[in-house]
């Protein structure tokens, strides 16, 4: 079995409203609030992941230098490195507690999923789960030898939501969507989390699905799920896409505008959408998540081969399962975490574009 090559390590501890950073041999570490884990079987059967529900938090470990090509974020659970693509469960497996209250199991079954945060709101660095490296670290996208940043297209500053992906989902590039007539983009399903709190890179959130946008990116279907952190003050009031306009007027219009225009400063045309550029409701969004979860099962169970890294440390039935010591060896090869350097001011300038009426 071929292992993956990786990056560096940092962890952060979080108490409500407080972040503490401390030094480690390879960097700093972020431990996120305890998350609930599902027991997921790749074949859809009763047995599954070795990740058990409990009080142990995920940790985000950073390597290399932020905004450099060698920057990576790896996730771990307890003393074991895990893949944010394969090992973080899509579906929480029991009631999720919020300040002594619980969200019942029925609510969880109705569109509450784990989300891995790649890009915090208001930031510009284009981070993504790397599907080809072992253990699938989060890294900054690179084009023509340079790390990528999205432009500030007036009036938008960076990403206007916490942006990330649903683990254990995959848009099969050989599947043609009947809704869009286009193939998938080969990545986990993207999520725009619209709650008020700015999240952290590598954080795992439980979110409620509200709707979906079908972006057509260079001839490929690129689903964008609209969701809200279940701990957000508005979460209990929002259950479908129309509720976003009710409680956050103008927000979906600006979300569509962001996706339409964000590549224009680079000389590219406006992006296109299915459904006449309208966000669709929760039912279609959940259908997309369920379908792409099945495509992921086929991928990680070696029913299809698309040249991606399926290394994991928890899926007992997967032929790509590796030991915790092998996973630790991946992290041991990463460069030490380096202090963040100031970014070029050019990445923080405003761009103005002519929009189609």
PDB file of C-alpha atoms in Angstrom, residues 50-212:
ATOM      1  CA  UNK A  50     -13.386   2.958  15.029  1.00  0.00           C
ATOM      2  CA  UNK A  51     -14.150   6.589  15.892  1.00  0.00           C
ATOM      3  CA  UNK A  52     -16.379   6.333  18.946  1.00  0.00           C
ATOM      4  CA  UNK A  53     -18.842   8.912  20.172  1.00  0.00           C
ATOM      5  CA  UNK A  54     -17.437  10.635  23.202  1.00  0.00           C
ATOM      6  CA  UNK A  55     -15.735  13.634  24.691  1.00  0.00           C
ATOM      7  CA  UNK A  56     -12.486  13.505  22.746  1.00  0.00           C
ATOM      8  CA  UNK A  57     -12.059  16.537  20.446  1.00  0.00           C
ATOM      9  CA  UNK A  58     -10.621  16.720  16.988  1.00  0.00           C
ATOM     10  CA  UNK A  59      -7.272  18.434  16.745  1.00  0.00           C
ATOM     11  CA  UNK A  60      -5.990  20.473  13.826  1.00  0.00           C
ATOM     12  CA  UNK A  61      -2.231  20.199  13.349  1.00  0.00           C
ATOM     13  CA  UNK A  62      -0.471  22.733  11.134  1.00  0.00           C
ATOM     14  CA  UNK A  63       2.815  22.245   9.297  1.00  0.00           C
ATOM     15  CA  UNK A  64       4.957  24.505   7.125  1.00  0.00           C
ATOM     16  CA  UNK A  65       4.312  28.178   6.606  1.00  0.00           C
ATOM     17  CA  UNK A  66       0.851  29.642   6.136  1.00  0.00           C
ATOM     18  CA  UNK A  67       0.466  30.999   2.581  1.00  0.00           C
ATOM     19  CA  UNK A  68       3.367  28.860   1.352  1.00  0.00           C
ATOM     20  CA  UNK A  69       3.290  25.730  -0.812  1.00  0.00           C
ATOM     21  CA  UNK A  70       4.396  23.479   2.055  1.00  0.00           C
ATOM     22  CA  UNK A  71       1.532  24.496   4.391  1.00  0.00           C
ATOM     23  CA  UNK A  72      -0.713  21.623   5.504  1.00  0.00           C
ATOM     24  CA  UNK A  73      -3.353  21.017   8.162  1.00  0.00           C
ATOM     25  CA  UNK A  74      -3.832  17.435   9.350  1.00  0.00           C
ATOM     26  CA  UNK A  75      -6.635  16.321  11.625  1.00  0.00           C
ATOM     27  CA  UNK A  76      -6.298  13.895  14.496  1.00  0.00           C
ATOM     28  CA  UNK A  77      -8.618  12.273  17.008  1.00  0.00           C
ATOM     29  CA  UNK A  78      -6.998  11.331  20.276  1.00  0.00           C
ATOM     30  CA  UNK A  79      -3.530  10.071  19.439  1.00  0.00           C
ATOM     31  CA  UNK A  80      -4.353   9.018  15.888  1.00  0.00           C
ATOM     32  CA  UNK A  81      -4.083  11.053  12.687  1.00  0.00           C
ATOM     33  CA  UNK A  82      -7.209  10.878  10.560  1.00  0.00           C
ATOM     34  CA  UNK A  83      -8.349  11.936   7.119  1.00  0.00           C
ATOM     35  CA  UNK A  84     -10.878  14.808   6.966  1.00  0.00           C
ATOM     36  CA  UNK A  85     -12.070  13.278   3.683  1.00  0.00           C
ATOM     37  CA  UNK A  86     -12.588   9.694   4.874  1.00  0.00           C
ATOM     38  CA  UNK A  87     -12.449   9.414   8.674  1.00  0.00           C
ATOM     39  CA  UNK A  88     -14.547  12.337   9.919  1.00  0.00           C
ATOM     40  CA  UNK A  89     -18.105  10.930   9.858  1.00  0.00           C
ATOM     41  CA  UNK A  90     -20.677  12.611   7.664  1.00  0.00           C
ATOM     42  CA  UNK A  91     -23.554  11.893  10.022  1.00  0.00           C
ATOM     43  CA  UNK A  92     -23.388  12.490  13.799  1.00  0.00           C
ATOM     44  CA  UNK A  93     -24.543   9.339  15.558  1.00  0.00           C
ATOM     45  CA  UNK A  94     -26.373  10.624  18.604  1.00  0.00           C
ATOM     46  CA  UNK A  95     -28.005  13.726  20.090  1.00  0.00           C
ATOM     47  CA  UNK A  96     -25.801  16.817  19.940  1.00  0.00           C
ATOM     48  CA  UNK A  97     -25.698  18.832  23.117  1.00  0.00           C
ATOM     49  CA  UNK A  98     -25.965  22.591  23.227  1.00  0.00           C
ATOM     50  CA  UNK A  99     -25.513  24.176  26.639  1.00  0.00           C
ATOM     51  CA  UNK A 100     -27.374  21.399  28.398  1.00  0.00           C
ATOM     52  CA  UNK A 101     -30.067  20.964  25.739  1.00  0.00           C
ATOM     53  CA  UNK A 102     -30.188  18.308  23.064  1.00  0.00           C
ATOM     54  CA  UNK A 103     -31.054  18.128  19.415  1.00  0.00           C
ATOM     55  CA  UNK A 104     -32.985  14.878  19.123  1.00  0.00           C
ATOM     56  CA  UNK A 105     -32.055  12.042  16.819  1.00  0.00           C
ATOM     57  CA  UNK A 106     -34.871  12.818  14.383  1.00  0.00           C
ATOM     58  CA  UNK A 107     -33.430  16.289  13.780  1.00  0.00           C
ATOM     59  CA  UNK A 108     -30.034  14.774  13.104  1.00  0.00           C
ATOM     60  CA  UNK A 109     -31.526  12.436  10.503  1.00  0.00           C
ATOM     61  CA  UNK A 110     -33.173  15.386   8.811  1.00  0.00           C
ATOM     62  CA  UNK A 111     -30.193  17.186   7.416  1.00  0.00           C
ATOM     63  CA  UNK A 112     -27.648  17.702  10.213  1.00  0.00           C
ATOM     64  CA  UNK A 113     -24.132  16.740   9.158  1.00  0.00           C
ATOM     65  CA  UNK A 114     -20.510  17.207  10.128  1.00  0.00           C
ATOM     66  CA  UNK A 115     -18.692  19.866   8.104  1.00  0.00           C
ATOM     67  CA  UNK A 116     -14.924  20.354   7.867  1.00  0.00           C
ATOM     68  CA  UNK A 117     -14.016  24.057   7.694  1.00  0.00           C
ATOM     69  CA  UNK A 118     -11.381  24.829   5.079  1.00  0.00           C
ATOM     70  CA  UNK A 119     -11.699  28.629   4.826  1.00  0.00           C
ATOM     71  CA  UNK A 120     -12.886  30.942   7.637  1.00  0.00           C
ATOM     72  CA  UNK A 121     -15.215  33.784   6.729  1.00  0.00           C
ATOM     73  CA  UNK A 122     -13.605  37.061   5.546  1.00  0.00           C
ATOM     74  CA  UNK A 123     -10.321  35.347   4.591  1.00  0.00           C
ATOM     75  CA  UNK A 124      -8.970  35.109   1.033  1.00  0.00           C
ATOM     76  CA  UNK A 125      -6.561  32.141   0.984  1.00  0.00           C
ATOM     77  CA  UNK A 126      -8.064  29.372  -1.172  1.00  0.00           C
ATOM     78  CA  UNK A 127      -7.703  26.319   1.058  1.00  0.00           C
ATOM     79  CA  UNK A 128      -9.037  22.855   0.253  1.00  0.00           C
ATOM     80  CA  UNK A 129      -8.873  19.221   1.309  1.00  0.00           C
ATOM     81  CA  UNK A 130      -6.186  17.622  -0.834  1.00  0.00           C
ATOM     82  CA  UNK A 131      -7.752  14.481  -2.251  1.00  0.00           C
ATOM     83  CA  UNK A 132      -4.493  13.088  -3.664  1.00  0.00           C
ATOM     84  CA  UNK A 133      -2.101  13.242  -0.691  1.00  0.00           C
ATOM     85  CA  UNK A 134      -2.132  10.611   2.073  1.00  0.00           C
ATOM     86  CA  UNK A 135      -4.557  11.459   4.901  1.00  0.00           C
ATOM     87  CA  UNK A 136      -5.884  14.306   2.720  1.00  0.00           C
ATOM     88  CA  UNK A 137      -4.523  17.363   4.548  1.00  0.00           C
ATOM     89  CA  UNK A 138      -5.993  20.817   4.015  1.00  0.00           C
ATOM     90  CA  UNK A 139      -3.628  22.915   1.890  1.00  0.00           C
ATOM     91  CA  UNK A 140      -3.655  26.131  -0.082  1.00  0.00           C
ATOM     92  CA  UNK A 141      -4.394  25.696  -3.764  1.00  0.00           C
ATOM     93  CA  UNK A 142      -1.436  26.405  -6.051  1.00  0.00           C
ATOM     94  CA  UNK A 143      -1.562  27.636  -9.640  1.00  0.00           C
ATOM     95  CA  UNK A 144       1.470  28.307 -11.826  1.00  0.00           C
ATOM     96  CA  UNK A 145       3.743  27.887  -8.815  1.00  0.00           C
ATOM     97  CA  UNK A 146       1.922  30.431  -6.650  1.00  0.00           C
ATOM     98  CA  UNK A 147      -0.523  29.927  -3.803  1.00  0.00           C
ATOM     99  CA  UNK A 148      -4.002  31.171  -4.658  1.00  0.00           C
ATOM    100  CA  UNK A 149      -6.129  33.866  -3.064  1.00  0.00           C
ATOM    101  CA  UNK A 150      -9.639  34.895  -4.087  1.00  0.00           C
ATOM    102  CA  UNK A 151     -10.046  38.573  -4.875  1.00  0.00           C
ATOM    103  CA  UNK A 152     -12.164  41.045  -2.932  1.00  0.00           C
ATOM    104  CA  UNK A 153     -14.887  41.758  -5.490  1.00  0.00           C
ATOM    105  CA  UNK A 154     -16.706  44.829  -4.198  1.00  0.00           C
ATOM    106  CA  UNK A 155     -18.653  44.729  -1.925  1.00  0.00           C
ATOM    107  CA  UNK A 156     -17.500  41.246  -0.827  1.00  0.00           C
ATOM    108  CA  UNK A 157     -14.513  40.782   1.490  1.00  0.00           C
ATOM    109  CA  UNK A 158     -12.895  37.376   0.960  1.00  0.00           C
ATOM    110  CA  UNK A 159     -15.237  34.431   1.473  1.00  0.00           C
ATOM    111  CA  UNK A 160     -18.534  35.659   2.910  1.00  0.00           C
ATOM    112  CA  UNK A 161     -19.296  32.434   4.795  1.00  0.00           C
ATOM    113  CA  UNK A 162     -17.310  29.770   6.587  1.00  0.00           C
ATOM    114  CA  UNK A 163     -16.445  27.610   3.595  1.00  0.00           C
ATOM    115  CA  UNK A 164     -15.635  23.928   3.690  1.00  0.00           C
ATOM    116  CA  UNK A 165     -16.795  20.460   2.742  1.00  0.00           C
ATOM    117  CA  UNK A 166     -18.855  17.530   3.895  1.00  0.00           C
ATOM    118  CA  UNK A 167     -16.610  14.573   4.778  1.00  0.00           C
ATOM    119  CA  UNK A 168     -17.416  11.188   3.268  1.00  0.00           C
ATOM    120  CA  UNK A 169     -18.953  12.764   0.147  1.00  0.00           C
ATOM    121  CA  UNK A 170     -17.535  12.827  -3.360  1.00  0.00           C
ATOM    122  CA  UNK A 171     -18.766  14.249  -6.668  1.00  0.00           C
ATOM    123  CA  UNK A 172     -17.916  11.439  -9.082  1.00  0.00           C
ATOM    124  CA  UNK A 173     -16.441  12.951 -12.269  1.00  0.00           C
ATOM    125  CA  UNK A 174     -17.928  10.066 -14.275  1.00  0.00           C
ATOM    126  CA  UNK A 175     -21.485  10.687 -13.045  1.00  0.00           C
ATOM    127  CA  UNK A 176     -23.689  13.047 -15.041  1.00  0.00           C
ATOM    128  CA  UNK A 177     -26.151  14.865 -12.815  1.00  0.00           C
ATOM    129  CA  UNK A 178     -29.724  14.708 -14.160  1.00  0.00           C
ATOM    130  CA  UNK A 179     -30.345  18.146 -12.620  1.00  0.00           C
ATOM    131  CA  UNK A 180     -27.473  19.896 -14.397  1.00  0.00           C
ATOM    132  CA  UNK A 181     -26.495  17.645 -17.303  1.00  0.00           C
ATOM    133  CA  UNK A 182     -22.830  17.921 -16.210  1.00  0.00           C
ATOM    134  CA  UNK A 183     -20.356  15.569 -14.560  1.00  0.00           C
ATOM    135  CA  UNK A 184     -19.128  15.995 -10.988  1.00  0.00           C
ATOM    136  CA  UNK A 185     -15.963  17.922 -10.157  1.00  0.00           C
ATOM    137  CA  UNK A 186     -14.151  15.072  -8.361  1.00  0.00           C
ATOM    138  CA  UNK A 187     -14.133  16.718  -4.912  1.00  0.00           C
ATOM    139  CA  UNK A 188     -16.068  16.436  -1.653  1.00  0.00           C
ATOM    140  CA  UNK A 189     -19.277  18.474  -1.633  1.00  0.00           C
ATOM    141  CA  UNK A 190     -18.699  22.159  -0.802  1.00  0.00           C
ATOM    142  CA  UNK A 191     -20.551  23.828   2.080  1.00  0.00           C
ATOM    143  CA  UNK A 192     -21.237  27.507   2.806  1.00  0.00           C
ATOM    144  CA  UNK A 193     -21.942  27.842   6.543  1.00  0.00           C
ATOM    145  CA  UNK A 194     -23.857  31.099   7.047  1.00  0.00           C
ATOM    146  CA  UNK A 195     -23.884  31.406  10.853  1.00  0.00           C
ATOM    147  CA  UNK A 196     -22.522  34.466  12.639  1.00  0.00           C
ATOM    148  CA  UNK A 197     -19.367  32.985  14.213  1.00  0.00           C
ATOM    149  CA  UNK A 198     -16.089  32.995  12.281  1.00  0.00           C
ATOM    150  CA  UNK A 199     -14.806  29.418  12.417  1.00  0.00           C
ATOM    151  CA  UNK A 200     -11.242  28.115  12.226  1.00  0.00           C
ATOM    152  CA  UNK A 201      -9.397  26.193   9.526  1.00  0.00           C
ATOM    153  CA  UNK A 202      -9.678  22.500  10.288  1.00  0.00           C
ATOM    154  CA  UNK A 203     -12.607  22.898  12.680  1.00  0.00           C
ATOM    155  CA  UNK A 204     -15.422  20.336  12.503  1.00  0.00           C
ATOM    156  CA  UNK A 205     -18.903  21.835  12.835  1.00  0.00           C
ATOM    157  CA  UNK A 206     -22.334  20.248  13.000  1.00  0.00           C
ATOM    158  CA  UNK A 207     -24.521  22.095  10.495  1.00  0.00           C
ATOM    159  CA  UNK A 208     -28.132  22.021   9.359  1.00  0.00           C
ATOM    160  CA  UNK A 209     -28.704  21.876   5.596  1.00  0.00           C
ATOM    161  CA  UNK A 210     -30.982  24.594   4.191  1.00  0.00           C
ATOM    162  CA  UNK A 211     -30.545  24.522   0.425  1.00  0.00           C
ATOM    163  CA  UNK A 212     -28.157  24.205  -2.505  1.00  0.00           C
TER     164      UNK A 212
END
